[in-house]
Coordinates of C-alpha atoms in Angstrom, one line a residue:
M1 CA 14.8 3.8 -16.1
L2 CA 16.3 1.2 -13.6
L3 CA 15.7 1.8 -10.0
R4 CA 17.4 0.5 -6.9
G5 CA 14.8 -0.7 -4.5
A6 CA 16.9 -2.3 -1.8
A7 CA 19.9 -0.8 0.0
A8 CA 21.9 -4.0 -0.5
G9 CA 22.0 -3.3 -4.1
L10 CA 21.5 -5.8 -7.0
A11 CA 22.6 -8.8 -4.9
A12 CA 19.4 -8.3 -2.9
L13 CA 17.2 -9.3 -5.6
V14 CA 14.4 -11.6 -4.3
S15 CA 12.0 -14.3 -5.6
V16 CA 9.2 -11.8 -5.9
F17 CA 10.6 -11.2 -9.4
A18 CA 7.9 -13.3 -11.2
P19 CA 4.9 -12.9 -13.4
L20 CA 2.0 -11.0 -11.9
A21 CA -0.6 -13.3 -10.2
S22 CA -3.4 -12.7 -12.6
A23 CA -4.1 -10.8 -16.0
N24 CA -7.6 -9.8 -14.3
P25 CA -6.9 -6.4 -12.6
M26 CA -9.6 -7.1 -10.0
A27 CA -8.5 -10.6 -9.2
N28 CA -6.1 -10.3 -6.4
K29 CA -6.0 -7.1 -4.6
G30 CA -2.5 -6.3 -3.2
N31 CA -0.4 -3.7 -1.5
F32 CA 2.9 -1.9 -2.3
T33 CA 4.7 0.2 0.4
Y34 CA 8.1 0.5 2.0
N35 CA 10.2 0.7 5.0
D36 CA 13.5 2.3 5.8
K37 CA 15.5 0.0 3.6
H38 CA 13.1 -1.9 1.2
F39 CA 10.1 -1.6 -1.1
L40 CA 7.4 -4.1 0.1
L41 CA 5.1 -6.0 -2.3
N42 CA 2.5 -7.7 -0.4
G43 CA 4.8 -7.5 2.7
E44 CA 7.7 -8.9 1.1
P45 CA 11.1 -7.0 0.0
F46 CA 10.9 -6.2 -3.6
Q47 CA 13.5 -5.0 -5.8
I48 CA 12.4 -2.9 -8.8
I49 CA 14.1 -3.6 -12.1
G50 CA 12.6 -1.0 -14.3
G51 CA 12.7 0.8 -17.5
Q52 CA 10.9 3.8 -19.1
M53 CA 8.4 3.3 -21.9
D54 CA 5.9 5.8 -22.8
P55 CA 2.8 4.3 -24.6
Q56 CA 1.9 7.5 -26.4
R57 CA 5.2 7.2 -28.2
I58 CA 4.5 3.6 -29.6
P59 CA 1.8 2.4 -32.1
K60 CA -0.7 0.6 -30.0
E61 CA -0.5 -2.4 -32.2
Y62 CA 3.2 -2.8 -31.0
W63 CA 2.5 -2.4 -27.3
R64 CA 2.6 -6.1 -26.5
Q65 CA 5.7 -6.7 -28.6
R66 CA 7.7 -3.8 -26.8
L67 CA 6.6 -5.1 -23.4
Q68 CA 7.4 -8.7 -24.0
M69 CA 10.9 -7.3 -24.8
A70 CA 11.1 -5.4 -21.7
R71 CA 10.2 -8.6 -19.9
A72 CA 12.6 -10.7 -21.9
M73 CA 15.6 -8.3 -20.8
G74 CA 14.8 -8.9 -17.1
L75 CA 12.7 -6.0 -16.3
N76 CA 9.8 -6.3 -13.8
T77 CA 8.6 -2.9 -13.9
I78 CA 7.7 -0.1 -16.5
F79 CA 7.8 3.5 -15.8
S80 CA 5.5 5.4 -18.0
Y81 CA 4.9 9.3 -18.4
I82 CA 1.3 10.4 -19.5
F83 CA 1.1 13.3 -22.1
W84 CA -1.8 15.6 -21.2
N85 CA -1.6 17.5 -24.3
N86 CA -2.5 14.3 -26.3
L87 CA -5.4 13.5 -24.0
E88 CA -7.0 16.9 -23.9
S89 CA -6.0 18.7 -27.1
S90 CA -8.9 21.2 -26.7
P91 CA -10.5 22.1 -23.3
G92 CA -12.8 19.3 -22.2
Q93 CA -12.4 17.3 -25.3
W94 CA -10.8 14.0 -24.1
N95 CA -9.2 11.3 -26.4
F96 CA -8.3 7.9 -24.8
R97 CA -8.3 6.1 -28.1
D98 CA -5.4 4.5 -30.0
R99 CA -1.9 5.5 -28.5
N100 CA -3.8 7.3 -25.7
D101 CA -5.4 4.2 -24.5
V102 CA -3.1 3.9 -21.7
A103 CA -5.2 1.9 -19.5
Q104 CA -5.1 -0.9 -22.2
F105 CA -1.2 -0.5 -22.2
F106 CA -1.0 -1.1 -18.5
R107 CA -3.5 -4.0 -18.7
I108 CA -1.1 -5.6 -21.4
A109 CA 1.9 -4.8 -19.2
Q110 CA 0.3 -6.8 -16.2
E111 CA -0.6 -9.7 -18.7
E112 CA 3.1 -9.9 -19.7
G113 CA 4.3 -10.0 -16.0
L114 CA 5.1 -6.4 -15.6
H115 CA 4.4 -3.9 -12.9
V116 CA 3.9 -0.2 -13.7
V117 CA 4.9 3.2 -12.1
L118 CA 2.7 6.0 -13.1
R119 CA 4.3 9.4 -14.0
P120 CA 1.3 11.6 -14.8
G121 CA 2.8 15.1 -14.5
P122 CA 1.1 17.4 -15.1
D123 CA 4.7 18.5 -16.2
I124 CA 6.6 15.7 -17.5
C125 CA 9.4 17.4 -19.3
G126 CA 10.6 14.4 -21.3
E127 CA 11.5 16.3 -24.5
R128 CA 7.8 16.5 -25.0
E129 CA 6.0 19.6 -26.4
W130 CA 5.9 22.1 -23.6
G131 CA 6.7 19.3 -21.2
G132 CA 3.2 17.7 -21.9
F133 CA 1.0 20.9 -21.4
P134 CA -1.8 21.5 -23.8
A135 CA -1.0 24.6 -25.7
W136 CA -4.6 26.1 -24.8
L137 CA -3.3 26.6 -21.3
S138 CA -1.6 29.8 -22.4
Q139 CA -4.9 31.4 -23.4
I140 CA -6.5 31.3 -20.0
A141 CA -6.5 34.5 -18.3
G142 CA -4.2 34.8 -15.3
M143 CA -2.4 31.4 -16.1
K144 CA 0.7 30.7 -14.4
V145 CA 1.9 27.0 -14.9
R146 CA 3.5 24.9 -12.0
E147 CA 2.4 27.4 -9.5
N148 CA -0.2 27.8 -6.7
N149 CA -2.3 29.5 -9.2
G150 CA -6.1 29.1 -9.5
P151 CA -6.5 28.5 -13.4
F152 CA -3.7 26.1 -13.4
L153 CA -4.9 24.2 -10.4
N154 CA -8.4 24.1 -11.9
A155 CA -7.2 22.7 -15.3
T156 CA -4.9 20.3 -13.7
K157 CA -7.6 18.9 -11.4
D158 CA -9.8 18.2 -14.3
Y159 CA -6.9 16.3 -16.0
L160 CA -6.0 14.2 -13.1
D161 CA -9.7 13.5 -12.2
R162 CA -10.3 12.2 -15.7
L163 CA -7.1 10.4 -15.8
G164 CA -8.1 8.8 -12.4
A165 CA -11.4 7.7 -13.7
D166 CA -9.5 5.6 -16.3
L167 CA -6.8 4.3 -14.3
R168 CA -7.6 4.0 -10.6
R169 CA -9.1 0.4 -11.1
L170 CA -5.7 -0.6 -12.3
Q171 CA -3.8 0.2 -9.1
V172 CA -2.2 -2.5 -7.0
T173 CA -4.8 -2.1 -4.3
N174 CA -7.4 -3.2 -6.8
G175 CA -5.4 -6.0 -8.0
G176 CA -3.8 -4.0 -10.9
P177 CA -0.1 -3.4 -11.9
I178 CA 0.3 0.4 -10.8
L179 CA 2.4 0.4 -7.8
M180 CA 3.1 3.9 -7.1
A181 CA 2.7 7.4 -8.7
Q182 CA 5.2 10.2 -9.1
L183 CA 4.3 13.6 -7.6
E184 CA 5.2 16.4 -10.2
N185 CA 8.3 15.9 -12.0
E186 CA 11.7 17.3 -10.9
Y187 CA 10.0 20.4 -9.4
G188 CA 13.1 21.3 -7.4
S189 CA 14.8 22.3 -10.7
F190 CA 11.7 24.7 -11.2
G191 CA 10.6 25.9 -7.9
K192 CA 10.0 25.5 -4.3
D193 CA 6.3 26.3 -3.7
K194 CA 5.1 23.7 -1.2
T195 CA 1.6 24.8 -1.2
Y196 CA 1.6 23.9 -4.9
L197 CA 3.1 20.6 -4.3
Q198 CA 0.6 19.9 -1.6
A199 CA -2.3 20.7 -3.9
M200 CA -0.9 18.3 -6.6
A201 CA -0.4 15.5 -3.9
D202 CA -4.0 16.1 -2.8
M203 CA -5.4 15.7 -6.3
L204 CA -3.3 12.5 -7.0
R205 CA -4.4 11.1 -3.5
H206 CA -8.1 11.8 -4.3
N207 CA -7.7 9.6 -7.4
F208 CA -5.4 7.0 -6.5
N209 CA -4.9 5.0 -3.2
I210 CA -1.2 4.3 -3.7
F211 CA 1.9 6.1 -2.2
L212 CA 3.6 9.0 -4.1
Y213 CA 7.3 9.8 -4.5
T214 CA 9.2 12.8 -5.7
N215 CA 11.9 12.6 -8.2
D216 CA 14.8 15.4 -8.3
G217 CA 18.3 16.1 -9.1
G218 CA 21.0 15.2 -6.7
G219 CA 21.8 18.6 -5.3
K220 CA 20.6 20.7 -2.2
S221 CA 18.4 23.2 -4.0
Y222 CA 16.8 20.5 -6.2
L223 CA 15.9 18.4 -3.1
E224 CA 14.9 21.2 -0.9
G225 CA 12.6 22.5 -3.5
G226 CA 11.2 19.4 -4.6
Q227 CA 10.7 17.3 -1.3
L228 CA 7.3 17.3 0.3
H229 CA 6.4 16.2 3.9
G230 CA 4.8 12.9 3.8
V231 CA 6.1 11.8 0.3
L232 CA 9.1 9.6 -0.4
A233 CA 11.9 11.7 -1.8
E234 CA 14.0 10.1 -4.4
T235 CA 16.8 11.4 -6.8
D236 CA 17.9 10.8 -10.4
G237 CA 21.3 11.0 -12.3
D238 CA 24.4 9.5 -11.2
P239 CA 23.3 7.4 -8.1
R240 CA 26.7 7.9 -6.5
I241 CA 25.7 11.5 -6.4
G242 CA 22.1 11.3 -5.9
F243 CA 21.9 8.8 -3.1
A244 CA 24.5 10.6 -1.0
A245 CA 22.6 14.0 -1.7
R246 CA 19.4 12.5 -0.4
D247 CA 21.0 11.2 2.8
K248 CA 22.5 14.7 3.3
Y249 CA 19.7 17.2 2.4
V250 CA 16.5 15.2 3.2
T251 CA 16.0 15.3 6.9
D252 CA 12.3 14.9 7.1
P253 CA 11.6 11.1 8.3
T254 CA 8.3 11.2 6.4
S255 CA 10.2 11.5 3.1
L256 CA 13.0 8.9 3.8
G257 CA 12.9 5.2 2.7
P258 CA 14.7 2.9 0.2
Q259 CA 17.0 4.6 -2.4
L260 CA 15.6 4.9 -5.8
D261 CA 17.4 6.3 -9.0
G262 CA 14.4 7.8 -10.9
E263 CA 16.3 8.7 -14.2
Y264 CA 19.8 7.5 -15.0
Y265 CA 20.4 8.6 -18.6
I266 CA 21.7 5.9 -20.8
T267 CA 22.9 8.6 -23.1
W268 CA 21.1 11.7 -24.4
I269 CA 18.5 12.8 -27.0
D270 CA 19.2 14.0 -30.5
D271 CA 18.4 17.5 -31.7
W272 CA 18.3 18.9 -35.3
S273 CA 21.6 20.4 -36.1
S274 CA 24.5 20.1 -38.6
N275 CA 26.8 19.9 -35.5
S276 CA 24.8 17.6 -33.4
A277 CA 25.7 13.9 -33.9
H278 CA 23.5 10.9 -33.1
H279 CA 23.9 9.8 -29.4
I280 CA 24.3 6.0 -29.1
T281 CA 25.5 3.6 -26.5
S282 CA 25.6 0.2 -28.3
G283 CA 29.2 0.0 -30.0
N284 CA 30.9 2.4 -27.3
Q285 CA 32.5 -0.1 -25.1
A286 CA 33.0 2.4 -22.2
A287 CA 29.6 3.7 -22.3
M288 CA 28.2 0.1 -22.1
E289 CA 30.5 -0.8 -19.3
R290 CA 29.2 2.3 -17.4
V291 CA 25.5 1.3 -18.0
V292 CA 26.1 -2.3 -17.1
D293 CA 28.1 -1.5 -14.0
D294 CA 25.6 1.0 -12.7
L295 CA 22.6 -1.1 -14.1
D296 CA 20.4 2.0 -14.4
I297 CA 18.2 2.9 -17.4
Y298 CA 16.2 5.9 -17.8
M299 CA 14.9 4.9 -21.3
F300 CA 14.4 1.4 -21.9
H301 CA 12.7 2.2 -25.2
G302 CA 12.3 5.7 -26.5
G303 CA 9.6 5.5 -29.4
T304 CA 8.8 8.1 -31.8
N305 CA 7.9 11.8 -31.6
W306 CA 4.9 11.5 -34.1
G307 CA 3.9 14.5 -36.1
F308 CA 4.5 17.7 -34.3
E309 CA 4.8 16.3 -30.9
N310 CA 8.5 17.0 -30.2
S311 CA 9.8 19.6 -27.9
A312 CA 12.6 22.2 -28.0
I313 CA 15.2 22.1 -25.3
W314 CA 16.4 25.8 -24.4
A315 CA 20.0 25.6 -23.9
N316 CA 23.1 28.0 -24.8
D317 CA 20.7 30.6 -25.9
R318 CA 19.1 28.6 -28.7
A319 CA 16.1 26.3 -29.2
M320 CA 17.4 22.7 -29.8
A321 CA 14.6 21.1 -31.7
V322 CA 14.3 17.5 -30.6
T323 CA 14.3 15.0 -33.5
S324 CA 11.3 12.9 -34.6
S325 CA 13.3 9.8 -33.6
Y326 CA 13.2 9.3 -29.8
D327 CA 15.5 6.4 -30.2
Y328 CA 17.6 7.7 -27.1
G329 CA 20.3 5.2 -27.9
A330 CA 18.1 2.9 -25.7
P331 CA 18.5 -0.8 -25.3
L332 CA 15.4 -1.4 -27.5
D333 CA 15.7 0.8 -30.5
E334 CA 13.0 2.8 -32.1
S335 CA 11.6 -0.1 -34.1
G336 CA 11.6 -2.4 -31.1
R337 CA 14.6 -4.4 -31.8
P338 CA 17.3 -5.3 -29.2
T339 CA 20.7 -3.5 -29.5
E340 CA 23.9 -4.6 -28.2
V341 CA 23.5 -3.0 -24.8
Y342 CA 20.1 -4.8 -24.6
H343 CA 22.0 -8.2 -24.5
K344 CA 24.6 -7.0 -22.1
L345 CA 22.0 -5.9 -19.4
R346 CA 20.1 -9.0 -19.9
D347 CA 23.2 -11.0 -19.2
M348 CA 23.9 -9.0 -16.1
I349 CA 20.3 -9.1 -14.9
S350 CA 20.1 -12.9 -15.4
K351 CA 23.1 -13.4 -13.0
H352 CA 21.1 -11.9 -10.1
V353 CA 17.4 -13.4 -10.4
P354 CA 16.2 -16.9 -10.1
A355 CA 17.0 -19.1 -13.0
G356 CA 14.3 -19.3 -15.7
S357 CA 12.6 -16.4 -14.3
I358 CA 13.5 -14.1 -17.5
P359 CA 11.6 -15.4 -20.8
D360 CA 13.2 -16.1 -23.9
I361 CA 13.8 -13.0 -26.2
P362 CA 10.9 -12.9 -28.8
Q363 CA 12.2 -13.2 -32.4
A364 CA 11.6 -10.0 -34.4
P365 CA 11.7 -10.3 -38.2
S366 CA 14.2 -8.4 -40.1
L367 CA 13.3 -4.9 -41.5
A368 CA 12.0 -4.6 -44.9
E369 CA 13.5 -2.7 -47.7
V370 CA 11.4 -0.6 -50.3
Q371 CA 12.7 0.1 -53.8
E372 CA 13.2 3.7 -54.7
F373 CA 10.0 5.4 -55.8
S374 CA 9.1 9.0 -57.2
L375 CA 7.3 11.7 -55.5
E376 CA 5.3 14.1 -57.7
P377 CA 4.7 17.9 -56.9
T378 CA 1.0 18.3 -56.4
L379 CA -0.1 21.3 -54.6
T380 CA 1.6 24.2 -52.9
L381 CA 1.0 24.9 -49.0
F382 CA -0.4 28.4 -49.6
E383 CA -2.9 27.0 -51.9
T384 CA -4.4 25.1 -49.0
R385 CA -5.3 28.0 -46.9
S386 CA -8.7 29.4 -46.3
A387 CA -10.3 31.7 -48.8
Q388 CA -10.3 34.4 -46.2
P389 CA -7.8 35.0 -43.5
D390 CA -8.5 33.7 -40.1
T391 CA -8.0 37.0 -38.6
Q392 CA -7.0 40.6 -39.6
S393 CA -5.1 42.8 -37.3
A394 CA -2.8 45.7 -37.0
Q395 CA 0.0 43.5 -35.5
P396 CA 0.7 39.8 -35.9
V397 CA -1.3 37.5 -33.4
T398 CA 0.0 34.3 -31.9
M399 CA -0.9 30.8 -33.0
E400 CA -2.6 30.0 -29.8
S401 CA -4.8 33.1 -30.1
L402 CA -6.3 31.4 -33.3
G403 CA -7.0 28.2 -31.3
Q404 CA -4.1 26.5 -33.0
S405 CA -1.3 24.3 -31.1
Y406 CA 1.0 22.8 -33.9
G407 CA 2.0 23.1 -37.4
F408 CA 2.6 26.4 -39.4
I409 CA 1.1 29.9 -39.3
L410 CA 1.3 32.3 -42.2
Y411 CA 1.4 36.0 -41.9
E412 CA 0.7 38.5 -45.0
H413 CA 1.1 42.1 -45.2
K414 CA 0.6 44.5 -48.3
V415 CA 3.3 47.1 -48.2
T416 CA 1.9 50.7 -48.1
K417 CA 5.2 52.6 -47.9
A418 CA 8.5 51.9 -49.4
A419 CA 11.1 50.6 -46.7
G420 CA 14.4 48.8 -46.6
G421 CA 16.7 47.2 -44.0
V422 CA 16.9 44.3 -41.7
L423 CA 13.6 42.5 -40.8
T424 CA 13.0 42.4 -37.2
L425 CA 10.4 40.1 -35.7
G426 CA 8.7 41.2 -32.8
D427 CA 10.5 40.2 -29.4
G428 CA 12.7 37.9 -31.5
P429 CA 12.1 34.7 -33.6
R430 CA 10.8 31.5 -31.3
D431 CA 11.0 29.2 -34.2
R432 CA 12.0 28.9 -37.8
V433 CA 10.5 31.6 -40.2
I434 CA 10.7 31.5 -43.8
V435 CA 10.5 35.0 -45.3
Y436 CA 8.9 35.6 -48.8
V437 CA 8.5 38.8 -50.9
N438 CA 6.1 38.6 -53.9
G439 CA 6.1 34.7 -53.3
A440 CA 9.9 34.2 -53.6
K441 CA 12.0 33.2 -50.6
V442 CA 14.4 35.8 -49.5
G443 CA 15.7 34.3 -46.2
V444 CA 15.3 32.2 -43.2
I445 CA 15.4 33.3 -39.6
D446 CA 16.0 30.2 -37.4
R447 CA 15.9 30.1 -33.6
T448 CA 17.9 26.7 -33.4
Y449 CA 21.0 29.0 -33.9
V450 CA 22.3 31.2 -31.3
S451 CA 22.5 33.9 -33.8
P452 CA 19.1 33.1 -35.7
G453 CA 20.3 35.1 -38.8
S454 CA 19.0 38.2 -40.4
V455 CA 17.1 39.0 -43.6
Q456 CA 17.6 42.1 -45.5
A457 CA 14.5 43.4 -47.2
S458 CA 13.9 46.1 -49.9
L459 CA 10.2 46.8 -50.0
E460 CA 8.2 48.9 -52.5
E461 CA 4.7 49.9 -52.2
G462 CA 2.4 47.1 -53.2
D463 CA 4.8 44.3 -52.4
L464 CA 3.5 41.2 -50.6
V465 CA 5.5 40.3 -47.5
Q466 CA 4.6 36.8 -46.4
L467 CA 6.2 35.2 -43.1
L468 CA 5.7 31.5 -42.7
V469 CA 6.3 30.4 -39.1
E470 CA 6.9 26.6 -38.3
N471 CA 6.2 25.6 -34.8
I472 CA 9.5 23.6 -34.1
G473 CA 8.3 22.5 -30.6
R474 CA 7.5 24.4 -27.4
V475 CA 10.3 24.2 -24.8
D476 CA 9.8 21.3 -22.5
Y477 CA 11.2 23.4 -19.4
S478 CA 10.6 27.0 -19.0
Y479 CA 9.9 29.5 -16.3
K480 CA 8.1 32.1 -18.5
L481 CA 4.7 31.2 -19.9
K482 CA 5.1 33.8 -22.7
E483 CA 7.9 31.7 -24.3
Q484 CA 5.4 29.1 -25.0
Q485 CA 3.5 31.2 -27.4
K486 CA 4.1 30.5 -31.0
G487 CA 4.2 32.7 -34.1
I488 CA 5.1 36.3 -34.0
V489 CA 4.8 38.3 -30.8
G490 CA 5.2 41.9 -31.1
N491 CA 5.7 44.3 -34.0
V492 CA 7.5 43.5 -37.3
T493 CA 9.8 46.2 -38.5
V494 CA 12.1 47.1 -41.4
G495 CA 15.2 49.0 -41.0
Q496 CA 15.0 51.8 -38.5
G497 CA 11.6 51.9 -36.8
N498 CA 9.4 51.3 -39.7
V499 CA 6.7 49.3 -38.4
L500 CA 4.6 47.2 -40.9
E501 CA 1.2 47.5 -39.8
G502 CA -1.9 45.6 -41.3
W503 CA -1.6 41.7 -41.2
S504 CA -3.8 39.0 -42.5
T505 CA -3.1 35.7 -40.6
Y506 CA -4.0 32.2 -41.8
S507 CA -3.7 29.1 -39.7
L508 CA -2.2 26.1 -41.3
P509 CA -2.1 23.3 -38.4
L510 CA -2.0 20.4 -40.8
S511 CA -4.0 18.3 -38.2
A512 CA -5.2 16.5 -41.4
L513 CA -4.0 16.4 -44.8
P514 CA -5.6 19.1 -47.3
S515 CA -8.1 18.1 -49.8
G516 CA -6.9 18.4 -53.4
L517 CA -3.8 16.2 -53.3
S518 CA -5.4 13.2 -55.2
G519 CA -7.1 15.4 -58.1
G520 CA -4.3 14.9 -60.5
K521 CA -3.2 18.4 -60.4
K522 CA 0.6 19.1 -60.8
V523 CA 2.7 22.0 -60.1
T524 CA 6.3 22.8 -61.3
P525 CA 8.5 24.1 -58.5
K526 CA 11.0 26.8 -59.0
D527 CA 13.8 27.8 -56.6
N528 CA 12.6 29.8 -53.8
D529 CA 9.2 29.0 -54.1
P530 CA 6.7 28.4 -51.3
P531 CA 6.5 24.8 -49.7
V532 CA 5.0 22.1 -52.0
F533 CA 3.1 18.8 -51.2
Y534 CA 4.6 15.8 -53.1
T535 CA 2.5 12.6 -53.5
G536 CA 3.4 9.0 -54.4
S537 CA 3.0 5.4 -53.5
F538 CA 4.9 2.2 -52.6
K539 CA 4.6 -1.4 -51.9
L540 CA 6.1 -3.7 -49.3
P541 CA 8.1 -6.5 -50.8
S542 CA 6.5 -9.8 -51.2
G543 CA 6.1 -11.6 -47.9
A544 CA 6.2 -8.6 -45.6
K545 CA 2.9 -8.2 -43.6
S546 CA 1.3 -5.3 -41.8
D547 CA 3.4 -6.0 -38.7
L548 CA 7.0 -5.9 -37.6
S549 CA 7.9 -7.7 -40.8
G550 CA 6.8 -4.6 -42.7
D551 CA 8.7 -2.2 -40.5
T552 CA 11.2 0.0 -42.5
F553 CA 12.9 3.4 -42.3
L554 CA 11.8 6.0 -45.0
A555 CA 14.7 8.0 -46.5
L556 CA 14.2 11.1 -48.7
P557 CA 17.8 11.4 -50.0
K558 CA 17.1 14.9 -51.8
G559 CA 14.8 16.3 -49.3
I560 CA 15.8 19.4 -47.5
K561 CA 13.2 19.9 -44.8
G562 CA 9.6 19.0 -44.3
Q563 CA 6.9 16.6 -42.9
V564 CA 5.9 13.1 -44.2
W565 CA 2.4 11.2 -43.9
V566 CA 2.0 7.6 -44.8
N567 CA -1.6 6.4 -45.4
G568 CA -2.7 9.7 -43.6
I569 CA -0.5 9.2 -40.6
N570 CA 1.9 12.0 -39.8
L571 CA 5.3 10.2 -39.1
G572 CA 7.1 13.4 -38.2
R573 CA 9.8 15.9 -39.5
Y574 CA 12.8 15.4 -41.7
W575 CA 15.8 17.9 -42.3
T576 CA 19.0 17.3 -44.3
V577 CA 21.0 18.7 -41.2
G578 CA 20.6 15.6 -39.3
P579 CA 21.5 13.6 -37.4
Q580 CA 18.3 11.7 -38.2
Q581 CA 18.4 10.8 -41.9
S582 CA 15.3 8.5 -42.1
L583 CA 11.8 8.1 -40.4
Y584 CA 10.5 5.0 -38.8
V585 CA 7.6 3.6 -40.7
P586 CA 5.9 0.8 -38.5
G587 CA 4.6 -2.1 -40.6
C588 CA 1.1 -1.6 -39.0
Y589 CA 0.9 1.7 -40.6
I590 CA 1.6 0.2 -44.2
K591 CA -0.8 -1.6 -46.3
A592 CA 0.3 -5.3 -47.2
H593 CA -0.7 -8.1 -49.4
G594 CA 0.7 -6.2 -52.7
R595 CA -1.5 -3.1 -52.1
S596 CA 0.0 0.4 -52.5
S597 CA 0.5 2.9 -49.6
D598 CA 0.0 6.5 -50.1
I599 CA 2.7 8.9 -49.1
V600 CA 2.6 12.8 -48.9
V601 CA 5.6 14.9 -48.3
L602 CA 5.5 18.6 -47.5
E603 CA 8.9 19.8 -48.5
L604 CA 9.4 23.4 -47.3
E605 CA 12.2 24.2 -49.7
P606 CA 11.5 22.8 -53.0
R607 CA 14.2 23.3 -55.9
A608 CA 13.6 23.4 -59.7
D609 CA 16.4 20.9 -60.5
T610 CA 15.3 18.1 -57.9
Q611 CA 13.1 15.1 -58.4
L612 CA 12.1 14.1 -54.9
T613 CA 12.3 10.4 -54.3
G614 CA 11.9 8.1 -51.4
K615 CA 13.0 4.7 -50.2
G616 CA 12.7 2.3 -47.6
I617 CA 15.9 1.0 -46.0
A618 CA 16.5 -1.8 -43.5
T619 CA 19.8 -0.6 -42.0
R620 CA 19.4 2.9 -40.5
E621 CA 21.9 5.6 -41.4
W622 CA 22.7 8.5 -39.2
G623 CA 24.8 11.6 -40.3
N624 CA 24.9 15.4 -40.6
N625 CA 25.0 17.8 -43.7
P626 CA 25.4 21.5 -44.0
D627 CA 22.4 23.6 -43.6
P628 CA 21.6 25.5 -46.9
D629 CA 19.9 28.2 -44.8
A630 CA 22.7 28.4 -42.1
P631 CA 23.0 32.1 -40.9

């Protein structure tokens, strides 16, 4: 996200563009504010040259390299979303370790000569699972998100207070890198509750002694809904539209100041679909010229949606499930290596800043290749469930009611009366549901399609019906809380009004790998079998270490759909439909010095005639294939 902080545009860049004074966040207290035309750092005009980088999408071991690459492109400021759901996955249980150690990310940014703009939400959208909200919010009585609602305000206050305790010492007024903080996130696209916005502003000001700004689309309703008295109003999108819109629709003088383009999309994100191609800027001359001319970057470096952390985007009456790769066609690719547009932007920035103020680009080693290796079927997913169901009920229960946020949930019903016809799932499928009868797959119902498909079932007394629901990602932007509840909501019927009552439900969050994967047991998959875990190992080529030199992209050329773990770390989802056809494997997650790394693959649709294999590729391939389960 590159932001224009002076009305005169890029030519107004000043000599403040320099490394920060000290790596010690308490050494030199400072001040960051603004007048009607300029941002002011310690009283002097300051042009923000910024890009978005979210630390929780990047391995902690690689934070410094990514920040050095930002500085070497000419950026002086990093904008970072904070993901509440990663920090507080259960109420009151906080995790600021590893990728969640955002304070350390900001300290490293300062050491590398970068300022920081904090974007804490609580809603951050950002193609993040439920916009960064923890799933457990949906289980609190009376909860209404992003409203002047007591339960939501209480939960948010706990979050912002805990975040403030970790970060307030790093604000510019304490000598740290944090210049300002964003209030909410494009709230004018959601609502116009000024009482709610004021409550959010009060919480932020209680924790941070820096000024706030709002960021909204360049339209009348967006700006009127999202602007708040006493808070600097800014816009995103095309600056030609946004800047003019702010001048026209924001009349409160307490919300006026220098123009700032809060998000200008260099391209767009990818979603899983046979009909959705990979979005890219490098190599597209017209797109690169537009970016360089505007010199606006929303996503400098996208990173990765590890594990189950991606969102879905509700658009055109379907859930567009965001891919594991959050490459975003950004100047710095998912593996932290510069693209063609990176170099073009660097060239442009270098013409407008003092000579020698941009450091040399650090040398990144080439990506590693790993020879093809075999994966052996070891255990079925259904074997890993608990001996007894987590709950038994007349109707299916939601994932959240079991205290589960991500992964899979299995519903089982023993048929008591013969019935036939189309299987209907509650108020409609919310995700991807694989239907089994007596252990054999009979169909898939998939919300990533406008028409999710239907399954015809002919059931006899004594048959076992199993519904495996995969949480493909909560919608990152939604008005209705109930849309965020996962699993099956409502009755399951067959044909005309034949309600199936009596369900056993099993929670399968896969927050950790199941036991039994290393016991030497083997299974023999058949077509239409339930999901199977495959195991194997691989070694890095000679000379590659546990760092950037060991980075690779894992391809599973015969896989259909599933999840991958390397040395116990959940890398994310794969799906033959594309456009993503390989998973980023950081070298820091791989064992070096000739040692073997363990790999586990959960294949949701195993086949009898397929030997599953994997390989590490150095040149990434994107593409689309037909969906074998397309409705």
